[in-house]
Short mmCIF file of C-alpha atoms in Angstrom, two decimals:
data_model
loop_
_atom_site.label_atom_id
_atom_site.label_comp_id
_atom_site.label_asym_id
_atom_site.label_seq_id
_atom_site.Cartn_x
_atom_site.Cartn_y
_atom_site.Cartn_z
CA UNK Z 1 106.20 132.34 48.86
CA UNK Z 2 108.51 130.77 46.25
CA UNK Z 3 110.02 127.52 47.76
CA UNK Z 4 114.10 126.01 48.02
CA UNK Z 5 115.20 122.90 47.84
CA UNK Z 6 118.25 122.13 49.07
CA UNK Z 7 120.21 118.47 49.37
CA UNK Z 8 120.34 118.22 53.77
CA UNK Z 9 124.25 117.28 53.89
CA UNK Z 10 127.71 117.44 51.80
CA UNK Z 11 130.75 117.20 52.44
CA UNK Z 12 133.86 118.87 50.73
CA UNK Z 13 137.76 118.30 51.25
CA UNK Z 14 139.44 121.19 53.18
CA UNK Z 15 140.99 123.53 50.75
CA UNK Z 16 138.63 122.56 47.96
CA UNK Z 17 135.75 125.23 46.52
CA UNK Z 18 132.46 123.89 48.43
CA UNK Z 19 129.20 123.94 45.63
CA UNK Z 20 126.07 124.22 47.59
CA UNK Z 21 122.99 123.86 45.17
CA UNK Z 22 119.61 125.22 45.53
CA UNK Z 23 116.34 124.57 43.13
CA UNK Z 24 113.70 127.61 43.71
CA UNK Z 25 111.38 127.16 40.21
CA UNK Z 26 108.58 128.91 41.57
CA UNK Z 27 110.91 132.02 42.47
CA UNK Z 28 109.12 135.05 41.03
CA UNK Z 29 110.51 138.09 38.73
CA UNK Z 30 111.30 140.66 41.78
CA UNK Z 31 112.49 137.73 43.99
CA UNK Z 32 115.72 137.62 45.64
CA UNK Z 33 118.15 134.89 46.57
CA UNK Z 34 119.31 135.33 50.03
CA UNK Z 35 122.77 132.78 51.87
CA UNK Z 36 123.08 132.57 54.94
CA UNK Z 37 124.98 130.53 57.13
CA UNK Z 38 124.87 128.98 60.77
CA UNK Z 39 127.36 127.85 62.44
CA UNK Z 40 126.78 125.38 65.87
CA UNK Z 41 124.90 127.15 68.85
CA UNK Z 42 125.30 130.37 66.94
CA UNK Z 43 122.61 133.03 64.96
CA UNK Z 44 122.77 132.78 60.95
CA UNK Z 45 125.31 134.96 59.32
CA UNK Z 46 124.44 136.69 56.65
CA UNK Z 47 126.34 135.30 53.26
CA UNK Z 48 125.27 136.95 50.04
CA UNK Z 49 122.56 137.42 48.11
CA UNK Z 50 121.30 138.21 44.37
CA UNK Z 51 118.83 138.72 41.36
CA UNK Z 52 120.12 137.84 38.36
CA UNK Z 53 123.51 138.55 37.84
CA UNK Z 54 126.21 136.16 39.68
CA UNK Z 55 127.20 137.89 42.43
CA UNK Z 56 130.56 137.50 44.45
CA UNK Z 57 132.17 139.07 47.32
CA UNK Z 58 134.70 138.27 50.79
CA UNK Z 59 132.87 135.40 51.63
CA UNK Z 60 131.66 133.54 48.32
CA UNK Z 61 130.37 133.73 44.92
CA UNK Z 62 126.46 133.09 44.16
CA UNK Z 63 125.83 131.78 40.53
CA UNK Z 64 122.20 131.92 39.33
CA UNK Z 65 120.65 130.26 35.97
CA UNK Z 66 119.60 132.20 33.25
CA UNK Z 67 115.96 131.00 34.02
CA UNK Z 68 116.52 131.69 37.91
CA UNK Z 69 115.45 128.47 39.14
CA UNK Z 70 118.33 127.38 41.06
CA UNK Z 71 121.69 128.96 42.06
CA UNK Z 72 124.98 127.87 43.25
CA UNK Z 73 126.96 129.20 46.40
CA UNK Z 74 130.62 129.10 46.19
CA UNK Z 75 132.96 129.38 48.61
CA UNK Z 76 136.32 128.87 46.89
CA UNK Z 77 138.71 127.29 49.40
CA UNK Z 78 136.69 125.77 52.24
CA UNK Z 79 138.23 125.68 55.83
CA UNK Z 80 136.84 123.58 58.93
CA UNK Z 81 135.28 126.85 60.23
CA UNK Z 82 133.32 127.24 56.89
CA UNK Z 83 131.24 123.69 58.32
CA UNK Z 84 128.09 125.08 59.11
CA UNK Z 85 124.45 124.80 57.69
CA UNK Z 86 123.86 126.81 54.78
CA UNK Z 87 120.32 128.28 53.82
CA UNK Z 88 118.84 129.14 50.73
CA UNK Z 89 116.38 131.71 51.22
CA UNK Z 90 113.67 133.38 48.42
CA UNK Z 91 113.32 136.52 49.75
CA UNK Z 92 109.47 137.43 50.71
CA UNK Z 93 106.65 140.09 51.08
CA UNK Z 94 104.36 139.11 53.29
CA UNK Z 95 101.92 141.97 52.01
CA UNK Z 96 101.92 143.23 56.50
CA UNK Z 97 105.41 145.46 55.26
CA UNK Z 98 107.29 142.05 56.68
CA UNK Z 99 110.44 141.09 55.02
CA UNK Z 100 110.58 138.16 57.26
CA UNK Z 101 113.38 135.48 56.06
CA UNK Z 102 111.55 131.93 55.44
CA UNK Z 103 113.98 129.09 56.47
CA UNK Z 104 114.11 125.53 55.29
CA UNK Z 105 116.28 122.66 55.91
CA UNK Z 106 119.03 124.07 54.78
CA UNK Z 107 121.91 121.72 54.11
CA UNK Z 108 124.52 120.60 56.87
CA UNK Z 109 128.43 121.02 55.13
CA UNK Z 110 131.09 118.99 56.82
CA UNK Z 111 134.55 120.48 55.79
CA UNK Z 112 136.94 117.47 55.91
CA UNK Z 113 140.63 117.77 56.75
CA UNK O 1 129.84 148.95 66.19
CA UNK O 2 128.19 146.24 68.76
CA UNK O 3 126.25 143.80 66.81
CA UNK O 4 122.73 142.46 68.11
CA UNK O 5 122.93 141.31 71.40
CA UNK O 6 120.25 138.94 73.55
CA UNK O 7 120.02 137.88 77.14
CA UNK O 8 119.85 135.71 78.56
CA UNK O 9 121.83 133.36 77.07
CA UNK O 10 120.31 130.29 78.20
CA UNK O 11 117.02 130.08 80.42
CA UNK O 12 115.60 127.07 82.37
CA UNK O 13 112.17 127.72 83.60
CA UNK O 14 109.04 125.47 85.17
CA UNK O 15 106.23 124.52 82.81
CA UNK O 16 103.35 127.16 83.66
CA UNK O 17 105.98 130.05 84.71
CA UNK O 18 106.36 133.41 82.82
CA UNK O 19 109.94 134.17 80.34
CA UNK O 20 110.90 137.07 79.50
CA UNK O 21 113.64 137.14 76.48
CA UNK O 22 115.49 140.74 75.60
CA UNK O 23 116.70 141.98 72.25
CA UNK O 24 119.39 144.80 71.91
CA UNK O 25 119.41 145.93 68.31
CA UNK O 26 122.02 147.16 66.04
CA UNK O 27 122.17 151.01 67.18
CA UNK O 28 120.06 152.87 64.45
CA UNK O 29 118.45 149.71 62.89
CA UNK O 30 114.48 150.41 62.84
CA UNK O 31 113.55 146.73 62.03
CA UNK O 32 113.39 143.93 63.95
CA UNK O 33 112.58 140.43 64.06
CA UNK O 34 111.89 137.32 66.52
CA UNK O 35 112.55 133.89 65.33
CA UNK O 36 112.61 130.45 66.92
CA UNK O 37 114.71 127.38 66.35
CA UNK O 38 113.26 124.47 67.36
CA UNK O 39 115.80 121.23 67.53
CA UNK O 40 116.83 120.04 64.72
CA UNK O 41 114.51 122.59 62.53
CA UNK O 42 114.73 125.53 60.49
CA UNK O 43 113.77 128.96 61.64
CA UNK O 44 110.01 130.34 62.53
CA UNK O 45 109.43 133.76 61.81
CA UNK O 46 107.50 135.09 65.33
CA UNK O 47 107.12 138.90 64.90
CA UNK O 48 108.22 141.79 63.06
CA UNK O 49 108.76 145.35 64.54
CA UNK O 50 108.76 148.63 62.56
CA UNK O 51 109.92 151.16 65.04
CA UNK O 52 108.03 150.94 68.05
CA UNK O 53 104.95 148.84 65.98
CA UNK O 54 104.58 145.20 65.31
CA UNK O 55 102.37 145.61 61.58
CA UNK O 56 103.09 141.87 61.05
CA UNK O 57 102.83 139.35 64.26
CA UNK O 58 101.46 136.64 62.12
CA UNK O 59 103.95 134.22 63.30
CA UNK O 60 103.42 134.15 66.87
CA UNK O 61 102.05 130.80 67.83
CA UNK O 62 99.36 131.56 70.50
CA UNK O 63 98.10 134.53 72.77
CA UNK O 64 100.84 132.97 75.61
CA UNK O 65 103.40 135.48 73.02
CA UNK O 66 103.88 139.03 73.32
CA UNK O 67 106.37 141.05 72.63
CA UNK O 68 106.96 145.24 72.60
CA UNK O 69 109.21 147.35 71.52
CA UNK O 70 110.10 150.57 73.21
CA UNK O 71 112.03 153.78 72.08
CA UNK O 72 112.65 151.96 68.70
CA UNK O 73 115.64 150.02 69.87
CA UNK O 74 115.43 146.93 72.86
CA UNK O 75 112.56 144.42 72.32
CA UNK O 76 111.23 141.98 74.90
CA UNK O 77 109.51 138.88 73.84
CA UNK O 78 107.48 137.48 76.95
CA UNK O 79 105.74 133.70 77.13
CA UNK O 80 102.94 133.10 79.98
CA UNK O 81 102.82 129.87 81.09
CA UNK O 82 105.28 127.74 79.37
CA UNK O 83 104.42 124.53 77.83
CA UNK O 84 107.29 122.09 77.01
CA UNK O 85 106.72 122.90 73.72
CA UNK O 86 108.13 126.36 73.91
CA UNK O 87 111.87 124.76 73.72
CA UNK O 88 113.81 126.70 71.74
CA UNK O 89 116.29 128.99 70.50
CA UNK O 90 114.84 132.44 70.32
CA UNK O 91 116.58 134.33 67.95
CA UNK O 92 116.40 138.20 67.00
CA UNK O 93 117.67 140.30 63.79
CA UNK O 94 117.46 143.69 63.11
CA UNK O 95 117.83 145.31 59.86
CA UNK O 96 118.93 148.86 58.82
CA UNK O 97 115.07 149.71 57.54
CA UNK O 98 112.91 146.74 57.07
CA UNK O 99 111.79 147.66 53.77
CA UNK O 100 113.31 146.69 50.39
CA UNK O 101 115.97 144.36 50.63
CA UNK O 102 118.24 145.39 53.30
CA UNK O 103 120.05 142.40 55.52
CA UNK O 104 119.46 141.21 58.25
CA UNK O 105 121.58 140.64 61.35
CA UNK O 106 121.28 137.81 63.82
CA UNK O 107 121.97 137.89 67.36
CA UNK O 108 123.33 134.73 69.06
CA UNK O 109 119.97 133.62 70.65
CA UNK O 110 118.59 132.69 73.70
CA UNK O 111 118.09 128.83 74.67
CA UNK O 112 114.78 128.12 76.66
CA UNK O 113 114.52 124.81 77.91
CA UNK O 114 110.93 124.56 79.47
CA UNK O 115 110.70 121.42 82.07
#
């Protein structure tokens, strides 16, 4: 499985866009990258996800490289309700017909007022 | 419609008892999925169903986990004798098919404290 690497904590100004990085250089050609979010004593929401074009809808925008090693999430006018841990997730096969969702870290955003 | 549901929310139970933890999928989804959240930690895939089958239980920890699936829709994951080490959050997603990309949805978990 292709590994993330995420920085574990950031904060970002209410009102601001919020820039959440994410290295994955080992991230294959038929490899997805999968957001998701969770917020405090609650199950991950899904975000957004993408291959190689940037991607964008309700929520945020995803930017990915031209190589595909790392990608960007964007969320364009944080709130405090957007403070959550974010995942970046390489989407995997396990080779069983499992899609199963491999979590790191993740990184911790505080949205300051 | 309804969105995945668990119960309970929260469980205490005695080191050495029996849990059992329910799913109730999104109506229609055929995948789902058991994960656990230990503190402070990312997500551990447990078990995947396809329909009524689990073809990938790679993730469950020891022979104390089982879990079924019946009429392609609730799921029960069950622990015999609980070790302290089973604190968790238990969380389940289904998805739409399971197979290509399709997303999927979290419930809001159940917290098993183990004492």
């Amino acid at each position: 499985d292709a590994k993330t690497t995420q920085p574990p904590s950031m904060d970002c100004a209410e009102g601001r866009a919020a820039n959440l990085p994410c290295n994955h250089s080992t991230i294959s050609g038929n490899e997805y990258v999968y957001w998701y979010r969770q917020i405090h004593s609650q199950g991950p929401q899904y975000i957004i996800h993408g291959l190689k074009n940037n991607e964008t809808n309700e929520m945020a925008s995803l930017i990915i490289t031209e190589d595909r090693k790392s990608s960007t999430l964007i969320l364009p006018h944080a709130t405090l309700r957007d403070t959550a841990v974010y995942y970046c997730i390489v989407r995997a096969y396990s080779g069983a017909g499992s899609y199963q969702l491999t979590f790191g870290k993740g990184t911790k955003l505080s949205v300051i007022p | 419609g309804a969105g995945v549901s668990q119960s309970p929310s929260n469980k205490v139970t005695e080191k050495g008892k029996d849990v059992e933890l329910r799913c109730d999928p999104i109506s229609g989804h055929t995948a789902l999925y058991w994960y656990r959240q230990s503190l402070g930690q990312g997500l551990e895939f447990l078990i995947y169903f396809q329909g009524n089958s689990a073809p990938d239980k790679s993730g469950l920890p020891s022979d104390r986990f089982s879990a079924e699936r019946t009429g392609g829709s609730v799921s029960t994951l069950t622990i015999q004798r609980t070790q302290q080490e089973d604190s968790a959050v238990y969380l389940c997603a289904s998805s739409p098919s399971g197979v290509g990309l399709d997303t999927q949805y979290f419930g809001p978990g159940t917290r098993l404290t183990v004492l």
